[in-house]
Amino acid sequence: MSQTHLDTPDAEVSTSEALLVEPSRLSPTRRALTTVLRSRELSIFLVLVAVVVLATTKNDSFLFSSDGWRNFLLNPSLLLLLAVGQAAVIITRNVDLSVGSVMALTAYLTGRLFIEQPGIPIVAVLAACLALGAVLGLVNGVLVAYGNVPALVITLGTLYIYRGIMLTWAGSDRINAGDLPREFLRLGTRTVVGVPVLTIIALVVLVAVGYYLHTARGGRELYAIGSDPDAAVLYGLPVRRRLLAAFVLSGALAGLAGALYTARYGTVSSSVGNGIELQAVAAAVIGGIAIFGGSGTVWGAAIGAFLLVTINRALPSLGIEDFWQRAVVGALILGAIVLDRVLAARQARKLAESRDHS
């Protein structure tokens, strides 16, 4: 099989190998194009497009009805926020299972603030939810970073603790749309140039976090920690501080998602957020975040969130039973994990071969 070689005289490796072992030998344009074409994100995006096309072919109203396009953009927005925060945690080789309970607490907090403090600014409510989510995330981070207990155990415990606090606080009480200001409820339905405001908020968060992880030193250190935590400690990276930051980010975004949930649906009960933490993990993993840490992007996690929500919406319109809907999502998760291991083994083999040839 023929290989595409670099244009430099001494190049004896393929473009894909150069991208892996010595990316600086490729021109910036060629490097960027090759990275995009070989990315997991592009593959997941193409799957998303295929699902949308198939569902629209079967039922025109899926995308082209009066609410079809709006629902396509709006429905994944809350999961997108959770998936972005989850991605930052998983990149460090951890996981945050408490985000659903954090989301429930801040959703209820939103309603209580509007009831007990009439006329309170919407920005103040959003800030309070962000702050509460950040504090709850900080608790997770402290226990993981300083307690040296696996994040799976810690966040599973806080999932139940935070949910218990929610049940004790709310009891049988229920927040209804009549308890909330109309301007706040409009936040969940308003659009700008056909794009829902909630989607715009989620995309702004996505771009900000994605830019930080890609360009900032702190963001790159999260990848280094996830790739090899022991080596990161020996190298002198601020591992504990970065872990705290990742969990605080995840908690803060879950807090924001709780406030936006209240704006989106107008009602809050004690069951808010049940099971959504697993969807957030699934979106991140399906989107290319390695479950063992160290690789992946929030862009992939965002596409994974869109894919999950779109599949759940598309399969019923195709006449597929609920059991098979769940089976499809499970198959996607298993496929993503297997693919991660295959790609990791292939990358290690190529690195070993390149080292032997040098």
XYZ file of C-alpha atoms in Angstrom:
358
model
C 0.000 0.000 0.000
C 1.393 3.380 -0.981
C 1.908 6.052 1.636
C 1.659 9.824 1.413
C 5.024 11.280 2.401
C 6.112 14.680 3.504
C 7.707 16.978 0.971
C 10.929 17.391 2.946
C 13.873 15.363 1.558
C 14.622 13.489 4.769
C 11.022 12.537 5.495
C 10.502 8.790 5.517
C 7.289 8.639 7.471
C 3.696 9.025 6.434
C 1.659 12.119 7.160
C -0.269 10.276 9.867
C 2.962 9.169 11.552
C 4.403 12.668 11.352
C 1.258 14.048 12.934
C 1.746 11.612 15.792
C 5.510 11.763 16.447
C 6.637 15.089 14.985
C 3.691 17.359 14.078
C 5.925 20.419 13.652
C 7.229 18.939 10.386
C 3.824 19.492 8.793
C 2.622 22.907 7.698
C -0.016 24.434 10.015
C -2.715 24.159 7.329
C -1.920 20.550 6.543
C -1.643 19.657 10.206
C -5.036 21.221 10.990
C -6.730 19.567 7.996
C -5.287 16.145 8.802
C -6.291 16.478 12.455
C -9.884 17.356 11.548
C -10.237 14.556 8.982
C -8.866 11.967 11.422
C -10.759 13.246 14.459
C -13.351 11.306 16.415
C -15.452 14.458 16.512
C -15.951 14.388 12.739
C -17.029 10.738 12.861
C -19.569 11.399 15.615
C -20.833 14.467 13.756
C -21.389 12.384 10.617
C -23.347 9.842 12.676
C -25.467 12.703 14.028
C -26.127 13.951 10.502
C -27.079 10.432 9.388
C -29.563 10.070 12.267
C -31.143 13.450 11.464
C -31.387 12.654 7.743
C -32.928 9.228 8.399
C -35.453 10.582 10.893
C -36.371 13.495 8.613
C -36.794 11.136 5.655
C -39.261 9.076 7.657
C -41.011 12.089 9.168
C -40.633 15.602 7.693
C -41.853 17.214 10.901
C -38.821 15.903 12.790
C -36.734 18.838 11.578
C -38.908 20.961 9.314
C -41.993 21.475 11.450
C -42.591 24.781 13.240
C -40.859 23.422 16.360
C -38.603 20.797 14.772
C -35.481 22.911 14.304
C -36.023 24.707 17.601
C -36.325 21.433 19.528
C -33.275 20.023 17.766
C -31.188 22.901 19.148
C -32.965 23.425 22.472
C -33.395 19.918 23.865
C -29.665 19.050 24.142
C -28.685 22.400 25.713
C -28.887 21.323 29.371
C -27.143 18.009 28.721
C -24.480 19.890 26.754
C -23.636 21.994 29.821
C -23.331 18.899 31.996
C -21.278 17.067 29.362
C -18.784 19.932 29.080
C -18.183 19.908 32.839
C -18.064 16.111 32.860
C -15.516 16.151 30.044
C -13.129 18.332 32.052
C -13.338 15.875 34.970
C -13.004 12.711 32.871
C -9.956 14.150 31.090
C -8.224 14.083 34.508
C -9.080 10.358 34.826
C -11.976 10.976 37.226
C -15.756 11.156 37.010
C -18.492 13.259 38.614
C -21.690 11.331 39.308
C -23.224 14.046 41.490
C -24.140 16.507 38.723
C -27.773 15.377 38.534
C -28.280 16.020 42.243
C -26.470 19.366 42.025
C -28.731 20.301 39.141
C -31.800 19.383 41.221
C -30.658 21.492 44.183
C -30.014 24.594 42.092
C -33.243 24.152 40.122
C -35.169 24.210 43.403
C -33.006 27.071 44.721
C -34.007 29.091 41.648
C -37.690 28.742 42.443
C -37.254 29.479 46.148
C -35.277 32.652 45.430
C -38.007 34.003 43.163
C -40.698 33.109 45.701
C -38.942 34.475 48.794
C -37.251 37.455 47.135
C -39.788 38.970 44.700
C -38.114 41.247 42.182
C -34.686 39.650 42.559
C -32.646 40.155 39.342
C -32.362 37.127 37.087
C -28.588 37.597 36.906
C -28.389 37.359 40.710
C -30.310 34.081 40.659
C -28.040 32.639 37.974
C -24.985 33.764 39.963
C -26.348 32.125 43.123
C -26.883 28.846 41.281
C -23.393 28.985 39.796
C -21.950 29.658 43.251
C -23.857 26.828 44.935
C -22.882 24.413 42.177
C -19.247 25.485 42.460
C -19.260 24.937 46.240
C -20.760 21.459 45.880
C -18.207 20.682 43.182
C -15.457 21.962 45.474
C -16.572 19.477 48.133
C -16.143 16.672 45.602
C -12.763 18.013 44.543
C -11.425 18.320 48.087
C -12.467 14.771 48.959
C -10.919 13.373 45.771
C -7.735 15.464 45.715
C -6.899 15.379 49.416
C -8.655 12.210 50.539
C -7.063 10.070 47.821
C -10.362 8.255 47.408
C -11.504 7.289 43.869
C -13.820 9.890 42.385
C -16.329 7.172 41.473
C -16.810 6.390 45.176
C -16.801 10.015 46.361
C -19.245 11.348 43.794
C -21.522 8.316 44.132
C -21.734 9.168 47.812
C -22.344 12.876 47.255
C -24.943 12.005 44.623
C -27.052 10.468 47.396
C -26.129 13.113 49.966
C -27.061 16.030 47.695
C -30.234 14.239 46.603
C -31.117 13.652 50.247
C -30.631 17.352 50.982
C -32.899 18.143 48.046
C -35.616 15.773 49.289
C -35.396 17.126 52.840
C -35.477 20.734 51.669
C -38.224 20.396 49.087
C -40.282 17.633 50.683
C -43.552 17.401 48.787
C -43.285 21.023 47.670
C -43.318 21.778 43.961
C -42.241 24.894 42.102
C -44.776 25.868 39.433
C -44.613 28.261 36.518
C -46.967 30.631 38.352
C -44.294 31.099 41.033
C -41.736 32.370 38.509
C -41.421 35.752 36.758
C -42.574 35.813 33.153
C -39.275 37.336 32.036
C -37.387 34.403 33.505
C -39.690 31.879 31.836
C -39.187 33.662 28.516
C -35.493 32.833 28.883
C -36.435 29.209 28.255
C -38.466 29.912 25.117
C -36.944 33.014 23.525
C -34.914 32.741 20.327
C -32.389 35.006 18.635
C -32.262 34.664 14.833
C -33.969 31.294 15.161
C -31.532 29.999 17.799
C -32.878 29.450 21.352
C -31.268 31.611 24.027
C -30.521 28.529 26.139
C -28.591 27.033 23.231
C -26.632 30.259 22.816
C -25.709 30.193 26.513
C -24.603 26.557 26.236
C -22.522 27.287 23.132
C -20.840 30.279 24.778
C -19.856 28.039 27.706
C -18.662 25.372 25.265
C -16.442 27.803 23.357
C -14.994 29.307 26.552
C -14.133 25.948 28.114
C -12.888 24.514 24.817
C -10.620 27.502 24.252
C -9.239 27.250 27.790
C -8.495 23.529 27.539
C -6.825 23.951 24.165
C -4.737 27.061 24.756
C -4.250 27.744 28.482
C -1.496 26.122 30.510
C -4.006 24.989 33.122
C -6.089 23.292 30.452
C -3.138 21.412 29.007
C -2.114 20.324 32.483
C -5.502 18.631 32.914
C -4.610 16.409 29.952
C -1.156 15.715 31.400
C -2.687 14.689 34.721
C -5.133 12.353 33.018
C -2.436 10.811 30.828
C -0.233 9.855 33.794
C -1.140 11.167 37.273
C 2.049 9.845 38.893
C 4.273 11.424 36.258
C 2.375 14.715 36.642
C 3.161 14.717 40.359
C 6.845 13.931 39.748
C 7.017 16.658 37.116
C 5.750 19.172 39.666
C 2.361 19.968 38.190
C -0.225 21.379 40.646
C -2.290 18.207 40.480
C -4.526 18.896 43.448
C -5.289 22.438 42.353
C -6.170 21.293 38.838
C -8.424 18.536 40.158
C -10.202 21.058 42.361
C -10.667 23.345 39.361
C -12.121 20.527 37.231
C -14.664 19.528 39.879
C -15.573 23.153 40.612
C -16.195 23.699 36.895
C -18.364 20.594 36.684
C -20.369 21.659 39.735
C -20.771 25.238 38.533
C -22.052 24.126 35.130
C -24.464 21.702 36.813
C -25.646 24.636 38.929
C -26.197 26.741 35.827
C -28.022 23.826 34.173
C -30.353 23.656 37.193
C -31.328 27.310 36.861
C -31.865 26.965 33.112
C -33.903 23.793 33.672
C -36.343 25.840 35.738
C -36.549 28.455 32.979
C -37.024 25.772 30.340
C -39.757 23.722 32.007
C -41.247 26.091 34.569
C -41.772 23.365 37.168
C -39.408 21.749 39.654
C -40.045 18.585 41.659
C -37.817 16.323 43.718
C -37.215 14.058 40.705
C -35.331 16.687 38.675
C -32.059 15.384 37.281
C -32.591 11.706 38.119
C -30.247 9.699 35.878
C -28.965 12.646 33.899
C -25.457 12.187 35.332
C -25.166 8.928 33.409
C -26.302 10.671 30.242
C -23.596 13.291 30.768
C -20.933 10.592 31.137
C -22.307 8.794 28.088
C -22.257 11.985 26.004
C -18.631 12.638 26.929
C -17.504 9.071 26.229
C -19.435 8.773 22.966
C -17.963 12.132 21.932
C -14.409 10.809 22.223
C -13.382 11.595 25.810
C -11.233 8.631 26.861
C -12.720 7.085 30.001
C -9.145 6.493 31.200
C -8.361 10.204 30.858
C -5.841 12.265 28.968
C -7.552 12.709 25.603
C -10.679 14.036 23.941
C -12.273 17.456 23.543
C -15.344 19.244 24.839
C -16.385 19.696 21.199
C -16.787 15.928 20.968
C -18.693 15.856 24.250
C -21.073 18.504 22.888
C -21.665 16.507 19.707
C -22.196 13.418 21.874
C -24.874 15.291 23.835
C -26.638 16.277 20.615
C -26.372 12.714 19.319
C -27.837 11.164 22.479
C -30.782 13.547 22.657
C -31.417 13.309 18.910
C -31.393 9.509 19.000
C -33.847 9.468 21.904
C -36.101 11.785 19.916
C -35.632 10.111 16.528
C -36.078 6.434 17.386
C -39.708 6.743 18.586
C -40.564 8.544 15.347
C -39.081 5.550 13.491
C -41.329 3.171 15.420
C -38.524 1.630 17.492
C -39.518 0.352 20.928
C -38.136 1.812 24.151
C -35.971 -1.240 24.884
C -34.119 -0.889 21.592
C -33.698 2.835 22.149
C -31.763 2.081 25.324
C -29.885 -0.730 23.606
C -28.710 1.628 20.863
C -27.341 4.090 23.434
C -25.629 1.248 25.300
C -24.097 -0.029 22.074
C -22.763 3.458 21.316
C -21.099 3.649 24.736
C -19.522 0.193 24.414
C -18.401 0.958 20.878
C -16.787 4.218 21.981
C -14.849 2.515 24.795
C -13.667 -0.323 22.546
C -12.632 2.171 19.886
C -10.658 4.162 22.472
C -8.697 1.063 23.484
C -8.053 0.071 19.868
C -6.850 3.558 18.948
C -4.676 3.766 22.075
C -3.014 0.439 21.260
C -2.490 1.504 17.641
C -0.964 4.805 18.718
C 1.396 3.063 21.150
C 2.477 0.661 18.410
C 3.203 3.505 15.987
C 5.207 5.376 18.617
C 7.241 2.234 19.335
C 7.903 1.687 15.628
C 8.965 5.297 15.141
C 11.328 5.042 18.108
C 12.851 1.861 16.706
C 13.420 3.498 13.311
C 15.048 6.613 14.788
